[in-house]
mmCIF file of C-alpha atoms in Angstrom:
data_model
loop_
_atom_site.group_PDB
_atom_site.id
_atom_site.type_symbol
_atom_site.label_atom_id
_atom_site.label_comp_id
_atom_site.label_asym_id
_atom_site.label_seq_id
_atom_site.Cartn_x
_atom_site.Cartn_y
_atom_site.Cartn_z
ATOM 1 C CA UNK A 1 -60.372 150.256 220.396
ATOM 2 C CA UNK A 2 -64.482 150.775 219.990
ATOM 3 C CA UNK A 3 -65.051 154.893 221.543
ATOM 4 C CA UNK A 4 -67.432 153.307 224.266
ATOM 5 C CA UNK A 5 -68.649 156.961 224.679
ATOM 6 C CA UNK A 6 -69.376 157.775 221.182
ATOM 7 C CA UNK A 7 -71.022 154.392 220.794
ATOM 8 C CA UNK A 8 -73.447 154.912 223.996
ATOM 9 C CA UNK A 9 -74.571 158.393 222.792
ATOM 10 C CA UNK A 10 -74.827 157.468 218.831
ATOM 11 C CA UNK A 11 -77.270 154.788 220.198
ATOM 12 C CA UNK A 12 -79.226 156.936 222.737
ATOM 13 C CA UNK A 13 -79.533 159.305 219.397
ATOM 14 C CA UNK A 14 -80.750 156.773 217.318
ATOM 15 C CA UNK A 15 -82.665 155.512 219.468
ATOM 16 C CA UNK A 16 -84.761 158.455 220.420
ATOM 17 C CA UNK A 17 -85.853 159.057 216.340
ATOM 18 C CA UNK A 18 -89.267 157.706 215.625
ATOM 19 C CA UNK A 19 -89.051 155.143 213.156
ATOM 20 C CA UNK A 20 -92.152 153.052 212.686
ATOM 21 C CA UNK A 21 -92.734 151.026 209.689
ATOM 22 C CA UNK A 22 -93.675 152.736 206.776
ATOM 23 C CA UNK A 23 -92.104 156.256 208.331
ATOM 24 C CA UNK A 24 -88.508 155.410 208.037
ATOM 25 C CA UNK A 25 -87.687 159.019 206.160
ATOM 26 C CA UNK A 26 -85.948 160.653 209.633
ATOM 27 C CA UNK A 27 -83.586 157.742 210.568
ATOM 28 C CA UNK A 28 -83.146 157.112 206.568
ATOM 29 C CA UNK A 29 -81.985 160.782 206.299
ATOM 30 C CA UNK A 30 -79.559 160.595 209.068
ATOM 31 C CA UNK A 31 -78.315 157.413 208.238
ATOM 32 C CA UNK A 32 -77.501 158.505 204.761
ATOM 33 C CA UNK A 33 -75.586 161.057 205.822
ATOM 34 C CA UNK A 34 -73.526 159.137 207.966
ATOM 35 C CA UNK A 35 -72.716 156.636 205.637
ATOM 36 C CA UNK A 36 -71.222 159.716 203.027
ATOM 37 C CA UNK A 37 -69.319 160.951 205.864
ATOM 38 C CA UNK A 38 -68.079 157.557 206.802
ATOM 39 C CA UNK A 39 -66.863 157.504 202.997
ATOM 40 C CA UNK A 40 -69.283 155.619 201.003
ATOM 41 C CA UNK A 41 -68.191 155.605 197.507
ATOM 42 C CA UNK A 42 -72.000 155.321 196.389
ATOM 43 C CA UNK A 43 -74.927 155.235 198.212
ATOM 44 C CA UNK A 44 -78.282 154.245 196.578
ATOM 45 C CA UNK A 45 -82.216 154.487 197.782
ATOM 46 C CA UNK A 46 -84.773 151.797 196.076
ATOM 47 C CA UNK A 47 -87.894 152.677 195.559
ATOM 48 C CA UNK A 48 -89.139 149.874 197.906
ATOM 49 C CA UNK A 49 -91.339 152.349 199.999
ATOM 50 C CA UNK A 50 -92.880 153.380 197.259
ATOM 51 C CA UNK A 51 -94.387 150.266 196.858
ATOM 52 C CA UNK A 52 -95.441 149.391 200.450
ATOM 53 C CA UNK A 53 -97.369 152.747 201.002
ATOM 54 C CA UNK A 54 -93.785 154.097 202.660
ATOM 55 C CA UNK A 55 -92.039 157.428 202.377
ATOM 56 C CA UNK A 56 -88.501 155.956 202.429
ATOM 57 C CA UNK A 57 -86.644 153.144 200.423
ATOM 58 C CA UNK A 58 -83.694 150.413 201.457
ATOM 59 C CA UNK A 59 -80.377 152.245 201.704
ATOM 60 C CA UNK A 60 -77.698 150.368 199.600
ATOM 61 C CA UNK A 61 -74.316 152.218 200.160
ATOM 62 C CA UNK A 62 -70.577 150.647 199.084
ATOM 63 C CA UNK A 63 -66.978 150.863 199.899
ATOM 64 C CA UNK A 64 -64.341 150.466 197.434
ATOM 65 C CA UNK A 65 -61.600 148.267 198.783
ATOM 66 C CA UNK A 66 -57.970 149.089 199.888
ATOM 67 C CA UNK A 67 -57.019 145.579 199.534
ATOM 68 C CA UNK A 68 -57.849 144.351 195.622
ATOM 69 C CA UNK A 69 -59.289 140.146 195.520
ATOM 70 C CA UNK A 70 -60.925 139.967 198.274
ATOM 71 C CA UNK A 71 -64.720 138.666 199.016
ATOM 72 C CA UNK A 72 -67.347 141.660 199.160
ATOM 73 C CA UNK A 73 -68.874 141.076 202.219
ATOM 74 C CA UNK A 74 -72.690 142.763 203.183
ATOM 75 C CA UNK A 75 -73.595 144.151 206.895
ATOM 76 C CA UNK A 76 -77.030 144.451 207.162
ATOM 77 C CA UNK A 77 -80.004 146.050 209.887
ATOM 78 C CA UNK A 78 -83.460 147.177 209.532
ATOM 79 C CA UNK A 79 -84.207 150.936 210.482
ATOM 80 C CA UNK A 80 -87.524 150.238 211.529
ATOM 81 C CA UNK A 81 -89.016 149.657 215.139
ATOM 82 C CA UNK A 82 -92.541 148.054 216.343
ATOM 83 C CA UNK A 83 -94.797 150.280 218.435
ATOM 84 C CA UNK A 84 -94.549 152.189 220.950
ATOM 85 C CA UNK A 85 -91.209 153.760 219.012
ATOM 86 C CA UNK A 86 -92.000 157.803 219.571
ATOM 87 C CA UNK A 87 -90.506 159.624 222.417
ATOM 88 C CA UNK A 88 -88.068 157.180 223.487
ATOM 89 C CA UNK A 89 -86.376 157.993 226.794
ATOM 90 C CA UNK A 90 -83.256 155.257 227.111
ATOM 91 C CA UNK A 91 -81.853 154.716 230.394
ATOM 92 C CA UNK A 92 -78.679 153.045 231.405
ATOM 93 C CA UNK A 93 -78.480 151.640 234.891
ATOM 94 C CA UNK A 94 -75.995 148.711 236.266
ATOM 95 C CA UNK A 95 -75.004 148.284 233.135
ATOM 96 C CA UNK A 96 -78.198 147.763 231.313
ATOM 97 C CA UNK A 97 -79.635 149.387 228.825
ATOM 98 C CA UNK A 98 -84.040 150.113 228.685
ATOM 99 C CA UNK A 99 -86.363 152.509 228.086
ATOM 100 C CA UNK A 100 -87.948 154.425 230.604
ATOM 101 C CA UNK A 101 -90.749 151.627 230.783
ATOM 102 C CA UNK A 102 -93.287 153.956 228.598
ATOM 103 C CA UNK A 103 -92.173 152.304 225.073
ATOM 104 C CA UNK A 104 -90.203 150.010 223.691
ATOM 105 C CA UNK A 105 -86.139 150.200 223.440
ATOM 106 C CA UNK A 106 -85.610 150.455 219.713
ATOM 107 C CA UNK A 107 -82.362 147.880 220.257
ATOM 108 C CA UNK A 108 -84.545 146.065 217.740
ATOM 109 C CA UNK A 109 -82.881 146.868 215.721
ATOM 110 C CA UNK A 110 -80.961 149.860 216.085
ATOM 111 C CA UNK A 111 -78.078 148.250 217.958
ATOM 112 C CA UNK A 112 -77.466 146.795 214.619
ATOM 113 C CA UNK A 113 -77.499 149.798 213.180
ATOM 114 C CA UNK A 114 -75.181 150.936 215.739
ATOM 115 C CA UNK A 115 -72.637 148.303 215.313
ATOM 116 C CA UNK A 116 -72.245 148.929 211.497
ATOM 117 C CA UNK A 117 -71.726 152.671 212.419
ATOM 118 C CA UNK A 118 -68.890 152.221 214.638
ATOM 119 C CA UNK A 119 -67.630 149.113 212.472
ATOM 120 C CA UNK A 120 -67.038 151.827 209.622
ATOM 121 C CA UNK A 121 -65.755 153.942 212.297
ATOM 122 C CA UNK A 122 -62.830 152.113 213.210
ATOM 123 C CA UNK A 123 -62.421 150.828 209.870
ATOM 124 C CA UNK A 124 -61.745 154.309 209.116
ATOM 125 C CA UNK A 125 -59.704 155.840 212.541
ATOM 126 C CA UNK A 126 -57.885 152.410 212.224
ATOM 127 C CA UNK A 127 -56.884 152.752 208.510
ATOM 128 C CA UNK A 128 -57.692 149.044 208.613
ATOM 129 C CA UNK A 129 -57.101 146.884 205.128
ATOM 130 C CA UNK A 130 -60.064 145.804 204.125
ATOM 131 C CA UNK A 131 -62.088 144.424 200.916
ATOM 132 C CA UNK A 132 -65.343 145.931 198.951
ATOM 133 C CA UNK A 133 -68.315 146.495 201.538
ATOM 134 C CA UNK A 134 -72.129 146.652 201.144
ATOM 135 C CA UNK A 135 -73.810 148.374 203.826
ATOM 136 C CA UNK A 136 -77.866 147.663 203.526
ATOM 137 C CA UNK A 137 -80.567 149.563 206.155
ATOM 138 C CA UNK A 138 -83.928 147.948 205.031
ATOM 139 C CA UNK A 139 -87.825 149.304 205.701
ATOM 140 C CA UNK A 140 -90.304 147.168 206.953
ATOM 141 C CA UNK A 141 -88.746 144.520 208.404
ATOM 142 C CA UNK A 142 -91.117 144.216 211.006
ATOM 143 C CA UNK A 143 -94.574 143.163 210.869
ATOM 144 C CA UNK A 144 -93.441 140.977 207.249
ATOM 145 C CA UNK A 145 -89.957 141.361 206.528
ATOM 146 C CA UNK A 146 -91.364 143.080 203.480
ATOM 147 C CA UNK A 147 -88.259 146.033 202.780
ATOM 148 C CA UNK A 148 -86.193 143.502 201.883
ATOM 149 C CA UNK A 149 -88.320 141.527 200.098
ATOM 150 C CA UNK A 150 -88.942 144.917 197.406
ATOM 151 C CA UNK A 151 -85.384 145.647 197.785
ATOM 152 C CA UNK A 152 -83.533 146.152 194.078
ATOM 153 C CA UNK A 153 -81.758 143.409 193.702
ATOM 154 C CA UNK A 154 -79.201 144.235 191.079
ATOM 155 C CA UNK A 155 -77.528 146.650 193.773
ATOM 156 C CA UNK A 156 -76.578 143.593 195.787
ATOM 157 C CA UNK A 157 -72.990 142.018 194.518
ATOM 158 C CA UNK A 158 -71.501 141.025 198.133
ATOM 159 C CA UNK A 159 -70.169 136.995 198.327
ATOM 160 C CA UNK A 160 -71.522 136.841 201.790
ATOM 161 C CA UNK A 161 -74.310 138.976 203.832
ATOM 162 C CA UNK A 162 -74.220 139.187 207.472
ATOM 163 C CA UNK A 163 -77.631 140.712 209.301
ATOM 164 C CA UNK A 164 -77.206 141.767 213.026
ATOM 165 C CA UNK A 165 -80.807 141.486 214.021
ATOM 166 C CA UNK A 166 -81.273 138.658 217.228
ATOM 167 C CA UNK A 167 -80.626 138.739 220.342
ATOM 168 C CA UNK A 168 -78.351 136.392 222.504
ATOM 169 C CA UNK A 169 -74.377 137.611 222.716
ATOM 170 C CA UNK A 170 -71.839 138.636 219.944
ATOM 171 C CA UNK A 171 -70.835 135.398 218.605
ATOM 172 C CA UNK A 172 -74.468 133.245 218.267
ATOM 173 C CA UNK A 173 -75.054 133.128 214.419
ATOM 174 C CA UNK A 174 -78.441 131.729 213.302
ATOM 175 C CA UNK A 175 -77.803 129.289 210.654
ATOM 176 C CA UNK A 176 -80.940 128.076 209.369
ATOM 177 C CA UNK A 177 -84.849 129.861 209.561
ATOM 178 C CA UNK A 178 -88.173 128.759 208.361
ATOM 179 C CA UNK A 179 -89.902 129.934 205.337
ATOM 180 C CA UNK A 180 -93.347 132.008 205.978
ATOM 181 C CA UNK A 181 -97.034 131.795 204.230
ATOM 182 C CA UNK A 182 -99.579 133.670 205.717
ATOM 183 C CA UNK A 183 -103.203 133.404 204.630
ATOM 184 C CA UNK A 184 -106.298 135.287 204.661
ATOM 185 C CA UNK A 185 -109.414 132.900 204.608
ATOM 186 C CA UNK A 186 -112.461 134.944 203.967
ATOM 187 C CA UNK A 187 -115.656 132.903 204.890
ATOM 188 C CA UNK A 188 -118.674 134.255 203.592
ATOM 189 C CA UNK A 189 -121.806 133.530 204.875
ATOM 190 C CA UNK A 190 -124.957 135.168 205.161
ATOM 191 C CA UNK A 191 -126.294 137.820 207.069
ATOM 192 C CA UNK A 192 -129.730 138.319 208.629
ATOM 193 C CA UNK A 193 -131.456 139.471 211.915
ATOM 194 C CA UNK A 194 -130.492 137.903 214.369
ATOM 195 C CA UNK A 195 -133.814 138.359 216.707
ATOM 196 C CA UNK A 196 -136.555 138.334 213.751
ATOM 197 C CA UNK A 197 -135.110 135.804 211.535
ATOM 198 C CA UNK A 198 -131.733 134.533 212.638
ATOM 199 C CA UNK A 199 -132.913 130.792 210.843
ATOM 200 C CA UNK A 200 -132.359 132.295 207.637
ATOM 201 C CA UNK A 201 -128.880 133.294 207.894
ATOM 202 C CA UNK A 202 -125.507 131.314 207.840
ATOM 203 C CA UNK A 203 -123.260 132.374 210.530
ATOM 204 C CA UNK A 204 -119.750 133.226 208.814
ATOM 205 C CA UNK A 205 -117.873 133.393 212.587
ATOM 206 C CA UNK A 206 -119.835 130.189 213.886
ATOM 207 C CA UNK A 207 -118.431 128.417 210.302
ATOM 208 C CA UNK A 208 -114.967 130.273 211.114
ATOM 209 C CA UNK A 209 -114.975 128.550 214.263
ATOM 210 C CA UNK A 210 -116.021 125.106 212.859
ATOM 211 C CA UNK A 211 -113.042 125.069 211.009
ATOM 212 C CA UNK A 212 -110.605 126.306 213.119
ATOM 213 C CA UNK A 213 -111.308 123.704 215.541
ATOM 214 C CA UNK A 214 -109.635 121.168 213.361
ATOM 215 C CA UNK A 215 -107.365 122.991 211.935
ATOM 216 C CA UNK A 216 -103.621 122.356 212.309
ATOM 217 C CA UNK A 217 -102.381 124.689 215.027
ATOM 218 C CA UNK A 218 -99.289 125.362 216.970
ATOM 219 C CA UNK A 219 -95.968 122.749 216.948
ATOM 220 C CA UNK A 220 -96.385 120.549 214.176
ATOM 221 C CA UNK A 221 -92.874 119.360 214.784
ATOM 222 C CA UNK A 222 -89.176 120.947 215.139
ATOM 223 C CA UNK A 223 -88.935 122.902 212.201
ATOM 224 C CA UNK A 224 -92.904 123.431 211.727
ATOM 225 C CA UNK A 225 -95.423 125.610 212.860
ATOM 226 C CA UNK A 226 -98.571 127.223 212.050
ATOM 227 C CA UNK A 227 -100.901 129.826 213.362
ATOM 228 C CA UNK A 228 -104.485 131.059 213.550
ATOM 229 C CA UNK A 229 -103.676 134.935 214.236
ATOM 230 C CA UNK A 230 -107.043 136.981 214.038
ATOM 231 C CA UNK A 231 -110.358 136.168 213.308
ATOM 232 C CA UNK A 232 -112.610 139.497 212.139
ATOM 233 C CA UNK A 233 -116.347 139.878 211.366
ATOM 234 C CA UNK A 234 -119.873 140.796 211.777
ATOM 235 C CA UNK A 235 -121.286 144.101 212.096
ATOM 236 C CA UNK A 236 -123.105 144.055 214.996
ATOM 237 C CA UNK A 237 -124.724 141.699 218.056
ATOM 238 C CA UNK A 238 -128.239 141.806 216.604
ATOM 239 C CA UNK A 239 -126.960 140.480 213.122
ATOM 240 C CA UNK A 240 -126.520 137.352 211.724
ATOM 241 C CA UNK A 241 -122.001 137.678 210.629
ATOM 242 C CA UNK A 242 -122.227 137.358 206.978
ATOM 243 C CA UNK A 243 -118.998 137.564 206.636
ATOM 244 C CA UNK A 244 -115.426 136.688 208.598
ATOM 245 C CA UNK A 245 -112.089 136.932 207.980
ATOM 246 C CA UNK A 246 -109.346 134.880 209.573
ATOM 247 C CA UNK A 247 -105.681 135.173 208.747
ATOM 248 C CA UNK A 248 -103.247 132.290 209.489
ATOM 249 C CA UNK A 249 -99.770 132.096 209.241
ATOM 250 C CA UNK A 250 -96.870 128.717 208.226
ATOM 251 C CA UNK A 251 -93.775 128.493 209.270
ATOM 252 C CA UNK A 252 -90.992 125.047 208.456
ATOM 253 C CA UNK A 253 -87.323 124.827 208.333
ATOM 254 C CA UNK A 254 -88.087 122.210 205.340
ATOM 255 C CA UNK A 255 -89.362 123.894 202.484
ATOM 256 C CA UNK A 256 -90.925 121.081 201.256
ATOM 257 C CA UNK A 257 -92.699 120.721 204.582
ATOM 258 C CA UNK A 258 -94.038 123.883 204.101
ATOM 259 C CA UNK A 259 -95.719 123.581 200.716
ATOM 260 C CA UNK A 260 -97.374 120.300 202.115
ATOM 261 C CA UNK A 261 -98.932 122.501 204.849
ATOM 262 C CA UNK A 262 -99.630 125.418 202.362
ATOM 263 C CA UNK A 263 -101.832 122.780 200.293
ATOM 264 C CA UNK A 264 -103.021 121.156 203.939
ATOM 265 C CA UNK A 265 -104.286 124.129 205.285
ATOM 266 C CA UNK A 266 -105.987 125.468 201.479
ATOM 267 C CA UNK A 267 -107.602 121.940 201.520
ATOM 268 C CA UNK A 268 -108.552 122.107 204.857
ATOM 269 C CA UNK A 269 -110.704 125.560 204.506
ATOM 270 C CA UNK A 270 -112.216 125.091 201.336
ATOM 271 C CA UNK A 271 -113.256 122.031 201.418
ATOM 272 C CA UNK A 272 -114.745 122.482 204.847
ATOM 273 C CA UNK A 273 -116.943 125.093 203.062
ATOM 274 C CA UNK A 274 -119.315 122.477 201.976
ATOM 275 C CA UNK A 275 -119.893 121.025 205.593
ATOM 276 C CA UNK A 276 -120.581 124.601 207.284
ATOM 277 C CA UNK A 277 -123.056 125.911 204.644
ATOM 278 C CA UNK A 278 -120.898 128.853 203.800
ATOM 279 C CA UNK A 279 -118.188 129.861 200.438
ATOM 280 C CA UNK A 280 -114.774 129.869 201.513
ATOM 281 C CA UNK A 281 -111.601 131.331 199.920
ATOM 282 C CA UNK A 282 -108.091 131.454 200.873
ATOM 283 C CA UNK A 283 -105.985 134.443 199.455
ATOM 284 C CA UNK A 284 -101.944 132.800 199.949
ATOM 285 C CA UNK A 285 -99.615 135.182 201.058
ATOM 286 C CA UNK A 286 -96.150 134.033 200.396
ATOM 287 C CA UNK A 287 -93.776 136.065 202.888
ATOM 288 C CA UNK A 288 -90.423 134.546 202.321
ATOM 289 C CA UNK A 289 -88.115 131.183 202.193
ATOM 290 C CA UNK A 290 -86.259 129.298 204.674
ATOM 291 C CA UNK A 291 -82.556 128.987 204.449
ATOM 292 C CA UNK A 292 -79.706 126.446 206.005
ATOM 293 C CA UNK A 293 -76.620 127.407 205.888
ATOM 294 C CA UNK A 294 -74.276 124.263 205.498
ATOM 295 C CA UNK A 295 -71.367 124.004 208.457
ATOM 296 C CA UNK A 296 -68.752 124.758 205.862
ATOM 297 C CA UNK A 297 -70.205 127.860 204.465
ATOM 298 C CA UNK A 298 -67.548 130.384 203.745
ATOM 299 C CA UNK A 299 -69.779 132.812 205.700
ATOM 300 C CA UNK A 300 -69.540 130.745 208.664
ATOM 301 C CA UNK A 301 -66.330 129.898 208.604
ATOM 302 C CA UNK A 302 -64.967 134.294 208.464
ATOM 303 C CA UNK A 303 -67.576 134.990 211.361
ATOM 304 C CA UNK A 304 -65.811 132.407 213.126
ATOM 305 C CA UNK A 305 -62.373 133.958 212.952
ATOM 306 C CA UNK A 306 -63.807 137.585 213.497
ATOM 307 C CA UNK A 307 -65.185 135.926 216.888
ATOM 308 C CA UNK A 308 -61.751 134.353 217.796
ATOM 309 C CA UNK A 309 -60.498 137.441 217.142
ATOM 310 C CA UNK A 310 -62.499 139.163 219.581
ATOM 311 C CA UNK A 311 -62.353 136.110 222.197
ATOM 312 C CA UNK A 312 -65.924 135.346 221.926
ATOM 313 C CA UNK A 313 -67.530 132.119 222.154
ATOM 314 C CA UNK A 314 -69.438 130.797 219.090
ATOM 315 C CA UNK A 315 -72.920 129.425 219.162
ATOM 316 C CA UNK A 316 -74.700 128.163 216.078
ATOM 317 C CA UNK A 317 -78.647 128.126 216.379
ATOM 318 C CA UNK A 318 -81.146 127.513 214.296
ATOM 319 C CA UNK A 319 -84.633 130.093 214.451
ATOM 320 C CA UNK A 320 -87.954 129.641 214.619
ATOM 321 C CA UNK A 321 -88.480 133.702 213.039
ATOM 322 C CA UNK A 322 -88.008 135.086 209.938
ATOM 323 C CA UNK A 323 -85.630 138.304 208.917
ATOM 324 C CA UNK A 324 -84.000 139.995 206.068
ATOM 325 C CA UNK A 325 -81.616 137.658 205.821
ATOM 326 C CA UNK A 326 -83.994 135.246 204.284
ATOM 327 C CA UNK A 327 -84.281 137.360 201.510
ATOM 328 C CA UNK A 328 -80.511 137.464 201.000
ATOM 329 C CA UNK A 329 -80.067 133.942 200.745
ATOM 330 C CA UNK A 330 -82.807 133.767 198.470
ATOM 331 C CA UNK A 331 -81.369 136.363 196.271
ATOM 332 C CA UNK A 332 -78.093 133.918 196.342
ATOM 333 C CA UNK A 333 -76.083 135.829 199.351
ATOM 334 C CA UNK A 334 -75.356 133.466 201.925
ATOM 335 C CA UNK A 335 -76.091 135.695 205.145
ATOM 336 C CA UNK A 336 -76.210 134.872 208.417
ATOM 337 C CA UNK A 337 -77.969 136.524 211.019
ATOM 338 C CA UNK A 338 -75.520 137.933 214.434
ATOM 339 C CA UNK A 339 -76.730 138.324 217.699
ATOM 340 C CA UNK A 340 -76.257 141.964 219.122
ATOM 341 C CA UNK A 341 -77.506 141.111 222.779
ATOM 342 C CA UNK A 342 -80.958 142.260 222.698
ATOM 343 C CA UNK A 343 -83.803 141.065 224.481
ATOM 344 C CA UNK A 344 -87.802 140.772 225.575
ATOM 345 C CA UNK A 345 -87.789 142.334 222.035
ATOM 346 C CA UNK A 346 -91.326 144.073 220.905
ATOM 347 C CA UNK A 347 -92.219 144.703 224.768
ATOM 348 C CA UNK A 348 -91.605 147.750 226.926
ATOM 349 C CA UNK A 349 -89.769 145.777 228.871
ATOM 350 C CA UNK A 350 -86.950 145.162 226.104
ATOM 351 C CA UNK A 351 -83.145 145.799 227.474
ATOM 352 C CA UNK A 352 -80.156 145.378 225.892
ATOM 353 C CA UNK A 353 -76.197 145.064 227.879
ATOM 354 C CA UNK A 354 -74.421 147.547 227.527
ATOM 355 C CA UNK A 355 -71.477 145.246 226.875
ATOM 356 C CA UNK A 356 -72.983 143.528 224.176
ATOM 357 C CA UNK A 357 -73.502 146.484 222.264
ATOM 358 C CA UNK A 358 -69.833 147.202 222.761
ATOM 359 C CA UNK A 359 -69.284 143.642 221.716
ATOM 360 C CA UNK A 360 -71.162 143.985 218.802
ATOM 361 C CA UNK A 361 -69.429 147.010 217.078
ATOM 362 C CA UNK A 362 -66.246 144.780 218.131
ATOM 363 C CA UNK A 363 -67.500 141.761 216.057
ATOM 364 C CA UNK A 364 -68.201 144.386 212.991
ATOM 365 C CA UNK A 365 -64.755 145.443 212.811
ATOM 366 C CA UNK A 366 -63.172 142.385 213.667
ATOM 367 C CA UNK A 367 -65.496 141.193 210.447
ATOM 368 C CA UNK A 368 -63.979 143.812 208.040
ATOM 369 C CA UNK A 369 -60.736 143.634 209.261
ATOM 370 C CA UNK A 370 -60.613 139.626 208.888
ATOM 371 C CA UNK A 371 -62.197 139.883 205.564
ATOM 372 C CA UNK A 372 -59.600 142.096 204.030
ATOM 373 C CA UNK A 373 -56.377 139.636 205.200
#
């Protein structure tokens, strides 16, 4: 049975460690050390944060198997939080979970983290049979899903992945996610004063806005999307903007429809250079792939009997957001994401059940323990 009590204040803990992206090195620490006394045979750090401008890497730690043949499965969460992630105050009333209003939660995605944890836990307590395990805590998952994406691949060798980073009860399992380009389109114009001689310059942020008003923009249809995001420039009121910056952002299901918008939207921008007077470029910046996961994917089909196993109702979905689990399936892991109950993620008014958290470190061992039959 899942220690409720342990679970609660192993959260609250985890919780109240500041963990923004790109300063990961606290919760990496104390994960690490949980993961050798939880009886990792090996545990590995990339050098991943070295190459975002981090001070920590992806955590990569195994478990030999007690049962020999079986399927190496992966559990997967990200250690990082959006902002406002320092001083933490978590508060459990009526059987919710929330900060104190001040800052975000942090189940985003520490109850992840959390469920992994006590997943090992009772693998351990329980003595339960199980198969070869990767454990993988990413960096920089938010704001890019960029950890994973410098993660060192040859220290992945699981069969199938499973990342516990969505919201919506134990048992929903997102089964396919769009692919992401973003794009910066610098628009260079040129600058004068704009009270003595505003006729000879060539407004970059009046030409920005020229061609965002045709651009493609919002619901382009189920499984596409796309994005103006920010728009930057000028130097001051009494100047002429000689320059601009815009970045956009792509999203499809289809990853065909999403190189057809890629070229669209390239087209689109440079080509309306000529018509506002101005040089345009576009600087692509390819974030990561969609997956589908096919209705008799082996992955699938052992999440399902972990959830029968716990009683829990399944729900496929497919997303509209990225994670690290596109990376996985890119990197030939088929990994799908769990729901672990959190929601109004990225707000201060983010809460997570307390049940589902429960629920979730349920699902984890019912995962390993299925696995190793």
């Amino acid at each position: 049975m899942i220690d409720k009590k342990r679970v609660l204040n192993e959260f609250f803990d985890l919780v109240k460690v500041p963990c923004s992206t790109h300063d990961e090195r606290a919760i990496a620490d104390i994960l690490k050390a949980k993961l050798q006394a939880l009886g990792a045979a090996a545990i590995h750090e990339d050098n991943a944060g070295e190459a975002l401008g981090g001070n920590a890497g992806n955590i990569v730690a195994d478990f030999a198997a007690t049962v020999p043949g079986r399927q190496t499965i992966m559990l997967t969460a990200h250690m990082d939080c959006v902002e406002p992630c320092a001083g933490i105050k978590p508060v459990l009333q009526d059987g919710v979970i929330r900060s104190d209003g001040t800052t975000i939660l942090g189940g985003d995605d520490k109850a992840g983290v959390e469920a992994i944890l006590e997943g090992l836990r009772q693998m351990q307590e329980q003595h339960i049979p199980h198969g070869p395990l990767q454990v993988v805590f990413t960096i920089s998952e938010e704001g890019g899903v960029h950890g994973s994406q410098h993660l060192d691949q040859s220290l992945l060798h699981a069969d199938v992945g499973y990342t516990l980073d969505t919201g919506g009860h134990p048992g929903l399992m997102t089964v396919a996610a769009p692919g992401k380009n973003q794009f910066l389109i610098h628009v260079h114009g040129r600058a004068s004063h704009a009270g003595v001689a505003p006729e000879k310059g060539h407004n970059a942020i009046i030409a920005a806005g020229q061609l965002l008003a045709t651009a493609p923009q919002g619901r382009l249809d189920a499984e596409t999307t796309c994005n103006a995001g920010t728009i930057t420039g000028g130097t001051a009121a009494n100047v002429v903007a000689g320059e601009c910056t815009i970045r956009y952002e792509a999203r499809s299901r289809n990853k065909e429809k999403l190189g057809q918008l890629t070229q669209r939207l390239i087209d689109h921008f440079e080509q309306g250079a000529v018509k506002t007077d101005c040089d345009v470029t576009v600087e692509l910046l390819p974030d990561y792939d969609p997956y589908t996961m096919p209705a008799d994917s082996p992955a699938i089909a052992l999440a399902r009997r972990a959830c029968d196993a716990c009683g829990f109702p399944v729900q496929l979905v497919e997303s509209g957001g990225g994670s690290d689990a596109n990376h996985f399936n890119s990197y030939g892991i088929p990994t799908l994401v769990l729901g672990v109950g959190m929601t109004d993620c990225h707000t201060t008014e983010e809460t997570l059940l307390e049940q589902d958290l429960y629920d979730a470190c349920e699902l984890v061992t019912a995962l390993i323990r299925t696995a190793g039959e």
